[in-house]
XYZ file of C-alpha atoms in Angstrom:
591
model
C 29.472 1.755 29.952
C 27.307 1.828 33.420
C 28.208 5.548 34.072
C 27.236 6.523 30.169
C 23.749 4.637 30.545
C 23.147 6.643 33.744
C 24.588 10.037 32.002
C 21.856 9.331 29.269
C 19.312 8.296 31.911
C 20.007 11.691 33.890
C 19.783 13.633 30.745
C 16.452 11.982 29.862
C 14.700 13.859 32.827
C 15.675 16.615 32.273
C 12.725 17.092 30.331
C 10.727 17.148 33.879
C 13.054 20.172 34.860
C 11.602 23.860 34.198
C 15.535 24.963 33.053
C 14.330 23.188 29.554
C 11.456 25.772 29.540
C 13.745 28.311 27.597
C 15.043 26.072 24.632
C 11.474 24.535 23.999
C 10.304 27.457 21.837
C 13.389 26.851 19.625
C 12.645 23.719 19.081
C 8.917 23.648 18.697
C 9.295 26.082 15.782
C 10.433 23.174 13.940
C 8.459 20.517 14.693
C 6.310 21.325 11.237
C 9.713 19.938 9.338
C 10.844 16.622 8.494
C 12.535 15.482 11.487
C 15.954 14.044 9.500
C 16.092 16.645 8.013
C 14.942 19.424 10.708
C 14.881 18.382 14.105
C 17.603 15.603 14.400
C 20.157 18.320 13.129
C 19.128 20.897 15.735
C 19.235 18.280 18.225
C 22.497 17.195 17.473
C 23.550 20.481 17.214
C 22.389 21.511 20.764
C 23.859 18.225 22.013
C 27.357 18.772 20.697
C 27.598 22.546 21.968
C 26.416 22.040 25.564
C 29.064 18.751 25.338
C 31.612 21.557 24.374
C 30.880 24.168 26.610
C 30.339 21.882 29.688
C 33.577 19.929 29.112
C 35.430 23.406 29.233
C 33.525 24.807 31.874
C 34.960 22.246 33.975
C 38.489 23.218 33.519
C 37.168 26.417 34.972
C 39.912 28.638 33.332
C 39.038 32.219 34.012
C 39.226 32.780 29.508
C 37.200 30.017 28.984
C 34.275 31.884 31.433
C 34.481 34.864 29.527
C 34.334 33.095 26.099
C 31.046 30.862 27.017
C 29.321 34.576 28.390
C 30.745 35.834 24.826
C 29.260 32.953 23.687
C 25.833 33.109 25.090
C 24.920 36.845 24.423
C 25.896 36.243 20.466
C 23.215 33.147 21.125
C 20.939 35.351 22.475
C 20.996 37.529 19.351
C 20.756 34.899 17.139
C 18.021 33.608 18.643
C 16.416 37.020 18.701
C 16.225 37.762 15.003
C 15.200 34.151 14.684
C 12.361 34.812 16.801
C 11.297 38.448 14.911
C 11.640 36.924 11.666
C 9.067 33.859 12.682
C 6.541 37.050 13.799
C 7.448 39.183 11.031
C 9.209 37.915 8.400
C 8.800 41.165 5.731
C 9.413 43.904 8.935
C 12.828 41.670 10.008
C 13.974 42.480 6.581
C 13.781 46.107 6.474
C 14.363 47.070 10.623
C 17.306 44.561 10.704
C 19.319 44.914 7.392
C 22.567 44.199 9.280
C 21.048 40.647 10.007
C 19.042 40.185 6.991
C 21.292 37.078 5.977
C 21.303 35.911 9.003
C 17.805 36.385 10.006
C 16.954 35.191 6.457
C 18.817 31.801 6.966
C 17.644 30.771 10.125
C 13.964 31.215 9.596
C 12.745 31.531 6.096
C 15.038 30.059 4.131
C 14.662 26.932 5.543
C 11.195 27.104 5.076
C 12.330 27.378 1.385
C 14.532 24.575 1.563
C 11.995 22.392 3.083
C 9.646 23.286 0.250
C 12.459 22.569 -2.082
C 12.386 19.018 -0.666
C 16.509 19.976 1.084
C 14.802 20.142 3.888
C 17.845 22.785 5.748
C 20.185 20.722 7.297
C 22.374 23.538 7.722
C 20.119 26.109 9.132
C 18.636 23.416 11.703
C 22.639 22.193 12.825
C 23.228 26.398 13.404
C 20.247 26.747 15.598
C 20.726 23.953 17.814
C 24.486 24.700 18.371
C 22.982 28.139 19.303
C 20.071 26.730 21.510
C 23.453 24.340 22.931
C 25.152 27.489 23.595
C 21.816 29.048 25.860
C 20.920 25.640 27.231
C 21.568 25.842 30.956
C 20.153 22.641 32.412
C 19.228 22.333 36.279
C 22.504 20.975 37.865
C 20.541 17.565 39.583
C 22.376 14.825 41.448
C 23.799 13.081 38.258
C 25.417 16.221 36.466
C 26.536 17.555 39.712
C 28.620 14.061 39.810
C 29.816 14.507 36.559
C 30.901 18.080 36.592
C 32.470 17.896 40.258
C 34.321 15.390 39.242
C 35.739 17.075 35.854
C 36.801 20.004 38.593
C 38.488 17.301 40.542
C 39.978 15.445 37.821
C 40.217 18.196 35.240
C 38.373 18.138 31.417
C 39.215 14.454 29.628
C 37.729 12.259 27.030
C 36.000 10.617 29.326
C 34.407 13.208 30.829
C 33.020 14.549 27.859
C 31.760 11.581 26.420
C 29.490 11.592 29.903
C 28.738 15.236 29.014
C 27.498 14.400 25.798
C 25.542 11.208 26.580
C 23.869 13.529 29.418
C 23.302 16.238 26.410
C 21.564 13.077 23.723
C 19.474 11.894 26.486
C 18.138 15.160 26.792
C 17.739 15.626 23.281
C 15.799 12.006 23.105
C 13.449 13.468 25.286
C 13.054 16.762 22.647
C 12.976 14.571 19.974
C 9.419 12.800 21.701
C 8.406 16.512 21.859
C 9.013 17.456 18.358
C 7.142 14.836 17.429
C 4.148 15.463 19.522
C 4.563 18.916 19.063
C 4.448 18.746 15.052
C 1.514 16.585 15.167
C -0.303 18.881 17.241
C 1.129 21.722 15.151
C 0.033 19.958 11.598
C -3.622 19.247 13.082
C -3.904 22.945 13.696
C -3.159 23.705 10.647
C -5.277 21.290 8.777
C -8.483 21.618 11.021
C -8.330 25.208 12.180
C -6.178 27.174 9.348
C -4.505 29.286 11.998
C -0.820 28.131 10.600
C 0.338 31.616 10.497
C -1.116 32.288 13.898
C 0.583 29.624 15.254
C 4.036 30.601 13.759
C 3.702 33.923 15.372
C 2.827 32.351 19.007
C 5.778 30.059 18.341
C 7.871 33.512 17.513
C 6.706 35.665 20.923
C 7.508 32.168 22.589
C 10.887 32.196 21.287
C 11.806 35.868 22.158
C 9.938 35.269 25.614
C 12.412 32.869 25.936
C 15.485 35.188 25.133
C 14.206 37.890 27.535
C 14.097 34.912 30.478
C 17.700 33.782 29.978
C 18.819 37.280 29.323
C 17.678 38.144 33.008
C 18.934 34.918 34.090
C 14.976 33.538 35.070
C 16.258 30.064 33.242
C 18.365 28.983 35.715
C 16.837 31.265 38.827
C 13.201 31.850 38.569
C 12.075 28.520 36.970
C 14.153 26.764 39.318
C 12.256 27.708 42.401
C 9.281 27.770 40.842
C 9.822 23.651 39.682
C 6.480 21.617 40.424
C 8.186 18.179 39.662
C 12.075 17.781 40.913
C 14.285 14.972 39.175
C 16.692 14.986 41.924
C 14.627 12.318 43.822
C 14.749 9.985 40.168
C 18.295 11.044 39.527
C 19.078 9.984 43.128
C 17.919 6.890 43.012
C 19.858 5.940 40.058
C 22.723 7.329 41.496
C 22.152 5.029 44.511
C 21.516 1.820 42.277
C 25.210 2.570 40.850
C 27.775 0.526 42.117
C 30.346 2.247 44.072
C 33.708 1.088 41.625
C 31.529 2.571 38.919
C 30.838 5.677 40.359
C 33.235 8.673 39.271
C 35.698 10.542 41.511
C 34.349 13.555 43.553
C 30.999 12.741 45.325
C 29.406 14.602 48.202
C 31.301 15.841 51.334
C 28.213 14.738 53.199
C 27.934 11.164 52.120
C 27.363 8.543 54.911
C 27.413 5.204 54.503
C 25.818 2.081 55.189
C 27.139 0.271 58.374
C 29.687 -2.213 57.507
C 29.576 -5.870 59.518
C 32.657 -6.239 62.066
C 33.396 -9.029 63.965
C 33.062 -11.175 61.784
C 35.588 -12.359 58.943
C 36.072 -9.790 56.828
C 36.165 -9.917 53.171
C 39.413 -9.248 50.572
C 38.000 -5.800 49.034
C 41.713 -5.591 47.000
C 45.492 -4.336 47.279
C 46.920 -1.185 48.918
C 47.055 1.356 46.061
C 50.428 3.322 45.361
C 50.800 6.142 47.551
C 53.901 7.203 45.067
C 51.170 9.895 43.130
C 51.585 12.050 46.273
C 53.075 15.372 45.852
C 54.641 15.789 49.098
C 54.465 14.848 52.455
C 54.009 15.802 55.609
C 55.187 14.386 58.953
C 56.982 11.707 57.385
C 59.189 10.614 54.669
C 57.405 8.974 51.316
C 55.586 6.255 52.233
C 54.439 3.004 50.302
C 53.334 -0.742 50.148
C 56.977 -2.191 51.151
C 57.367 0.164 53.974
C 54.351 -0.334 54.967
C 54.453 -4.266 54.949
C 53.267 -5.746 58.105
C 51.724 -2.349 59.377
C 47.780 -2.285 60.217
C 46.770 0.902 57.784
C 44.587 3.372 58.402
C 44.246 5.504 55.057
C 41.668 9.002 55.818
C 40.868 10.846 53.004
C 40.060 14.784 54.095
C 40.524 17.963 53.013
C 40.974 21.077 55.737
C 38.204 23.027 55.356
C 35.720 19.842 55.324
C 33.225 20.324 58.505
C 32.161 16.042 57.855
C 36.327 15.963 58.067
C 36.580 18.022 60.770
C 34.074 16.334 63.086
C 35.700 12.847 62.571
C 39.096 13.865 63.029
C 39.208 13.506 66.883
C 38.207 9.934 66.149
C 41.290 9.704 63.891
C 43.713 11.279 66.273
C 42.758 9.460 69.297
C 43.408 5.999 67.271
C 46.434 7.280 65.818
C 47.686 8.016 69.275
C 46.038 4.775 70.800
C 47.241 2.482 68.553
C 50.694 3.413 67.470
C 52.795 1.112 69.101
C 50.452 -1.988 68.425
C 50.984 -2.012 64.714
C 48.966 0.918 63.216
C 50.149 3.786 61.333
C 46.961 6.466 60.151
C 48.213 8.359 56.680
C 45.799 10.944 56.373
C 45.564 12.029 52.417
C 44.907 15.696 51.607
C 42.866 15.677 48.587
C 41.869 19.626 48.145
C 38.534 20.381 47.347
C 38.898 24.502 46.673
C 41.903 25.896 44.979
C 43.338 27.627 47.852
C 43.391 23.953 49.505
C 46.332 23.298 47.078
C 48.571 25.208 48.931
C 50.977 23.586 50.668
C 51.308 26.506 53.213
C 47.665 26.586 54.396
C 47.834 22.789 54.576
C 50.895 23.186 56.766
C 48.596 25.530 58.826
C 45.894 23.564 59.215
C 47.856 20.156 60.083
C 49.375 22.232 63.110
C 46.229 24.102 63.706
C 44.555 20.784 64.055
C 47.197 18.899 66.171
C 47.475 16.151 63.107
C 50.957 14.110 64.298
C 50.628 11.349 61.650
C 51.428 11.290 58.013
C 50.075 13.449 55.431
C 50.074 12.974 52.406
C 49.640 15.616 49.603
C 47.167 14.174 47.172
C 46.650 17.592 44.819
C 46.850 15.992 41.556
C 44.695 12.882 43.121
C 46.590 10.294 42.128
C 46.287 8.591 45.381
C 42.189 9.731 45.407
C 41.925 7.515 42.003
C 43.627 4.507 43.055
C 41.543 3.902 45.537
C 38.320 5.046 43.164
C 37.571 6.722 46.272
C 34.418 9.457 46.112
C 33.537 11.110 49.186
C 35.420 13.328 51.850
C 35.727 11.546 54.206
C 36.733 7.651 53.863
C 38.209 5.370 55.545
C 39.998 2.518 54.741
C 41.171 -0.246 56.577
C 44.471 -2.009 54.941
C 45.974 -5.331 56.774
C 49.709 -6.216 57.676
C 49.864 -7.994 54.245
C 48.475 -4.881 52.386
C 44.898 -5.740 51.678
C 41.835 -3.732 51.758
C 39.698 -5.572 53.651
C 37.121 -2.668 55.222
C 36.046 0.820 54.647
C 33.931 3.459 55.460
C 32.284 6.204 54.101
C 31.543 9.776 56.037
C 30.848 10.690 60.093
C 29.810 8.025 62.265
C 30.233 4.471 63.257
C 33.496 5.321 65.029
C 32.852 2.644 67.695
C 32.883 -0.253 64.891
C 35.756 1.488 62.945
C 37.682 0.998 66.210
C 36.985 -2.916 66.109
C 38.169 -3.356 62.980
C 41.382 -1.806 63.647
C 41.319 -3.718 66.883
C 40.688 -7.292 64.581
C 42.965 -6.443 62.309
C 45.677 -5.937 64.849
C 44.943 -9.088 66.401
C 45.069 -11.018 63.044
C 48.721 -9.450 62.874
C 49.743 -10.894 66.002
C 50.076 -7.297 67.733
C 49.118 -7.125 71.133
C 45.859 -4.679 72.401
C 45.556 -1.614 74.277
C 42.671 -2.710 76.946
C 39.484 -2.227 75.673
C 38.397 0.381 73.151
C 37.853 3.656 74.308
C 33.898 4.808 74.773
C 33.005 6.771 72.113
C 31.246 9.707 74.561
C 35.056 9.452 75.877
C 36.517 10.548 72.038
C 33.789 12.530 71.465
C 34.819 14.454 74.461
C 38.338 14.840 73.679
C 37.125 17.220 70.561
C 38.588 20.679 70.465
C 35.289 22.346 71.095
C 34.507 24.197 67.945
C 34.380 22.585 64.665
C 34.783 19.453 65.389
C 32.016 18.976 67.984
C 29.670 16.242 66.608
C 26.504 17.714 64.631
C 23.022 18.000 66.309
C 21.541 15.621 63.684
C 18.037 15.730 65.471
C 18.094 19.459 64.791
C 20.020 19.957 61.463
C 17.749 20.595 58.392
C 19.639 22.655 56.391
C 21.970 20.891 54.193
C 25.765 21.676 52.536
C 25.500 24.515 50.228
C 28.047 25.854 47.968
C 28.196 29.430 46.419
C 30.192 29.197 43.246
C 27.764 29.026 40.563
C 29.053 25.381 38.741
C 27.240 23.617 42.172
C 24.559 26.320 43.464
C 21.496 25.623 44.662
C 18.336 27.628 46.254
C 19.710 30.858 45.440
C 17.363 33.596 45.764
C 18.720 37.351 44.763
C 16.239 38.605 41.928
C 17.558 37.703 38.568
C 19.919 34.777 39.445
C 23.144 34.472 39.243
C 25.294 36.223 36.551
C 28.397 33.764 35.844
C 31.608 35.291 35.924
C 31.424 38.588 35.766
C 31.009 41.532 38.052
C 27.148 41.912 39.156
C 25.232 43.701 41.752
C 23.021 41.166 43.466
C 20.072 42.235 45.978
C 18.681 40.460 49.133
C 15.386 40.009 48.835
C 13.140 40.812 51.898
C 12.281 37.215 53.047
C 13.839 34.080 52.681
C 12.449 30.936 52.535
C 13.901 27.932 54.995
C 17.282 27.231 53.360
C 17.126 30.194 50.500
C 20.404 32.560 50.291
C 20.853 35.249 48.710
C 23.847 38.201 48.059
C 23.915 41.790 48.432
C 26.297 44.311 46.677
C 28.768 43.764 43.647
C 30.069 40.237 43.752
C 31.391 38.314 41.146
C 30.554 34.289 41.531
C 32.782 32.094 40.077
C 32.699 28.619 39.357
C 33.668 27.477 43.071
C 33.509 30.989 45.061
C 31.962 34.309 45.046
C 33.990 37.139 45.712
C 32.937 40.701 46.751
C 34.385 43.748 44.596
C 33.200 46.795 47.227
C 33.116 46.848 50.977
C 29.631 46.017 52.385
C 28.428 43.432 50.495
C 26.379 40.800 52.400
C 25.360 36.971 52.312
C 22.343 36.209 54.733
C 21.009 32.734 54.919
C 17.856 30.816 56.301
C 18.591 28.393 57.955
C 17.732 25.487 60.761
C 20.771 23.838 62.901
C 22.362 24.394 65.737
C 25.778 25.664 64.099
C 26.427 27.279 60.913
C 29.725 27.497 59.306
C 30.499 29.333 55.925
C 34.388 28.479 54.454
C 35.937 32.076 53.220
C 39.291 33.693 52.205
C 40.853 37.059 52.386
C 41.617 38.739 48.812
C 44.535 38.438 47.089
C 46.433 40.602 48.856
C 45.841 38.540 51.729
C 44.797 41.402 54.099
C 42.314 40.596 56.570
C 38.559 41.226 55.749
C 36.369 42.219 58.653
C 33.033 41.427 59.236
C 29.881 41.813 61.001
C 27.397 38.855 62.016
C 24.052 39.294 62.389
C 20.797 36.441 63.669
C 17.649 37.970 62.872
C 18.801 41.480 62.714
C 20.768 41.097 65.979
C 24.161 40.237 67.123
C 24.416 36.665 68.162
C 25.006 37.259 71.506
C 25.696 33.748 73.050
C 24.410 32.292 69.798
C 28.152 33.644 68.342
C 30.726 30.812 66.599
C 33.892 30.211 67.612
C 34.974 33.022 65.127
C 32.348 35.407 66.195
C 32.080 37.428 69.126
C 29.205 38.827 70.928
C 28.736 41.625 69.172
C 29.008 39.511 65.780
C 32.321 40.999 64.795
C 35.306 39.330 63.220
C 38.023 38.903 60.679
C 38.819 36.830 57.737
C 42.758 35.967 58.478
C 42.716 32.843 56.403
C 41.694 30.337 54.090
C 39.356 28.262 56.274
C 36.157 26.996 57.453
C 34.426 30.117 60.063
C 32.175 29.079 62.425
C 30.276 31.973 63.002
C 26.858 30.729 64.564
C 26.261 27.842 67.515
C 23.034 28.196 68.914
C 22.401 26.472 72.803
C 18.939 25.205 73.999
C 16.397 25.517 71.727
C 17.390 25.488 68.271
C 14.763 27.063 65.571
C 14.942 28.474 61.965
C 16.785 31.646 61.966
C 18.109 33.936 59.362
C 21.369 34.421 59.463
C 23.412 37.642 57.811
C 27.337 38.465 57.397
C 27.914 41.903 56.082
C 32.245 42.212 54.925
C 33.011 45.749 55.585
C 36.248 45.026 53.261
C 36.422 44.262 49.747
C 37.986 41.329 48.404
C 36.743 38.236 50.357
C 36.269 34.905 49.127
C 33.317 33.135 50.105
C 33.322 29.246 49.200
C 30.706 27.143 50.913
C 28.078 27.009 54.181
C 27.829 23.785 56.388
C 26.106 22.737 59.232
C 25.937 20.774 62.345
């Protein structure tokens, strides 16, 4: 019930977000009707559709794509004759025969109706399942959580019913502005007599409005040009949510509060099964009875994960440290991109990354729900009689995750190591690369994905064009933490992939290192690429994946780090050029 309140909470702002710009003329051209019979329909309408359309976006079948863009251009010409026939009613009739019934229906026969005292239930339920169909609402903290965790998770019931309580609070918010909007449109009428002039406005609104989401300027344009942000709101709620509430599939670069140690700590609840797992690596199955009288270190992570990647020498070093006093570390895969799913990359990476202890394969996240676990990474602390009784939440505070292992030892009885090791001493036994820790004092740009179900800041004129084939331009500047494509990509819901050799991504960013998580095509042959910082080659500014001259490959599916910038670090712009077609190009992070 506490995640549906805050669905309809985040949906009630929405009406502070400039992606509800588009839908307003739609339903301000009804705000003269009776609201039962008028508005509430096409609110309902709209409600239901978006509930639809979202709950099957998140499946994220590659049909299902092609049926909502199906979808939305028959909206769009809906919407259009509805528009012409509220400017010109007679002229609709005779220039669009084809539509005349349709035209007719949707504009004045429910005028008719409403005279009639039917007031065109029908006609207003049609329009707002098409408006549903256009709608397009600014992806902000709350529907971010919902919809990442549907990809997680996959469509349910559930999810859906969050989707739609998201969709009514947003339509609670249009209802407030149909009724302001049809008193202000009823005064006009009665004091000025401009009725008809007002119905035409309303009509170039409405086709305005089909031209912007046409060109994509609903979810692009009026997105960077937003003078009040929700996220800030939605945030807060999110933070005021308690953490069991919250669902699955939360930020990779979540960090939590410090957690008391020392002290006694409390009973947070059981070991979960770890029977969900798909497979394992390292080890046989493991589970509560074999585990029985074992310290338990349970790390959630996922290979390509740069918070994941920076904590891991913190991991191995305790795994190693610890072993023979009692602990055993199960790390549990849970994949965030498809190609994480594979059981041979994961192979890779667990030998790439020098990961001895036990892995378990979490790709249906079985494991990932019994704990009601949300972020990448966490840490949980399990004692020798199989109770939860810490955890821990993203990078840092590796010096007081080491005491609680350490109490929890001693509370078994084991014996201890010396004293714990300093943390400049782990931090120094880091593969240099990836997992060096972040510069926080210089990182301002944040996580940012490219697929379009999470984008954010994206900057090539026109938006982007959901799944389907598009030719995307970089613009000339970029502001700090603006990207932007060049050349014929095709952005999916969790990648963009590049259809002709030379496309480009460039970036603007501010941090010492800048990582971007790609794939060769499906072919699997390598993809080469060129690097470029502010028009130049990096130079010594070049990633471990980069050299000098900013050239390199795209082997596998992995996190690249292409830029790490020594001394003084400043905002830079940052461009890859892929002189192969085919790549796959997931997500940039930053440290």
């Amino acid at each position: 019930m506490l995640l549906l309140v805050l669905a309809y909470l985040g949906g009630v702002l929405t009406i502070l977000s400039p992606c509800i710009l588009p839908v307003l003329p739609f339903v301000f051209a009804r705000s003269d009707r009776p609201f039962l019979r008028s508005g509430l329909p096409l609110l309902i309408g709209m409600a239901l559709m978006f509930a639809v359309v979202a709950s099957l976006a998140a499946v994220g079948s590659q049909w299902v794509a092609q049926a909502n863009q199906v979808g939305r251009w028959i909206a769009l010409v809906v919407m259009a004759v509805f528009a012409v026939a509220l400017l010109w009613p007679a002229l609709a009739n005779r220039l669009l025969s084809p539509f005349q019934r349709l035209g007719v229906r949707l504009s004045a026969s429910a005028d008719a109706a409403s005279d009639a005292g039917r007031g065109g239930v029908g006609t207003s339920l049609l329009i707002g399942v098409a408006t549903g169909l256009l709608w397009a609402p600014c992806a902000g903290p709350i529907l971010g959580l919902i919809l990442t965790g549907a990809a997680l998770q996959g469509a349910s019931v559930g999810t859906s019913g969050l989707l739609l309580a998201y969709a009514l609070g947003a339509a609670t918010s249009l209802a407030l502005a149909i009724w302001i909007g049809g008193r202000v449109f009823t005064a006009l009428k009665q004091r000025l007599g401009v009725g008809e002039w007002v119905r035409r406005g309303l009509g170039i609104a409405a086709l305005l409005a089909v031209v912007a989401i046409a060109m994509g300027w609903d979810t692009g344009v009026l997105t960077r040009l937003s003078t009040v942000s929700t996220a800030r709101l939605e945030q807060g709620l999110l933070d005021a949510l308690p953490a069991e509430a919250a669902p699955a599939g939360g930020s990779m670069m979540m960090q939590a509060a410090d957690q008391a140690a020392g002290g006694a700590l409390p009973v947070e609840g059981t070991l979960p099964s770890l029977a969900g797992a798909t497979g394992w690596l390292n080890s046989p199955p493991l589970d509560g009875p074999a585990l029985r009288g074992k310290v338990v270190l349970v790390d959630f992570w996922t290979y390509s994960c740069i918070n994941c990647l920076r904590a891991l020498p913190y991991v191995r070093d305790w795994a190693e440290r610890y072993r023979d006093h009692g602990l055993v570390v199960i790390g549990v895969h849970a994949p965030e991109f498809a190609f994480e799913r594979n059981l041979g990359n994961v192979q890779r990476a667990v030998k790439d990354l020098q990961v001895t202890y036990p892995v378990a394969i979490d790709n249906e996240f079985a494991i990932w729900r019994g704990f009601n676990n949300r972020y990448w990474p966490a840490h949980y602390f399990i004692d020798a009689q199989g109770r939860i009784r810490a955890h821990h939440f993203g990078e840092g505070n590796y010096a007081q995750s080491e005491q609680i292992i350490r109490q929890l030892l001693r509370e078994a009885g084991n014996t201890l190591p010396g004293e714990p090791a300093p943390a400049m001493a782990m931090a120094a036994s880091a593969r240099e690369g990836v997992e060096r820790q972040a510069d926080m004092r210089n990182l301002k740009s944040p996580e940012t994905y490219l697929g379009h179900a999470r984008a954010e800041h994206f900057a090539s004129p026109g938006g982007q064009q959901p799944d389907r084939p598009a030719d995307y331009q970089v613009p000339a500047a970029l502001a700090l933490n603006q990207w932007a494509l060049g050349g014929r990509w095709t952005v999916g819901d969790e990648d963009a992939q590049l259809a002709h050799a030379g496309g480009r991504i460039a970036f603007r960013f501010h941090a010492r290192d800048l990582h971007l998580v790609l794939a060769p095509g499906q072919d699997g042959k390598p993809v080469r690429y060129r690097v470029r910082l502010d028009g130049q080659p990096p130079g010594a500014a070049a990633g471990g994946d980069v050299s000098a001259d900013g050239s390199g490959q795209v082997g596998e599916h992995r996190l690249y780090q292409l830029i790490r910038q020594s001394g003084d670090v400043r905002e830079r712009t940052f461009e890859i050029e892929f002189l192969d077609p085919g790549v796959h190009a997931y997500a940039f992070t930053f440290g």
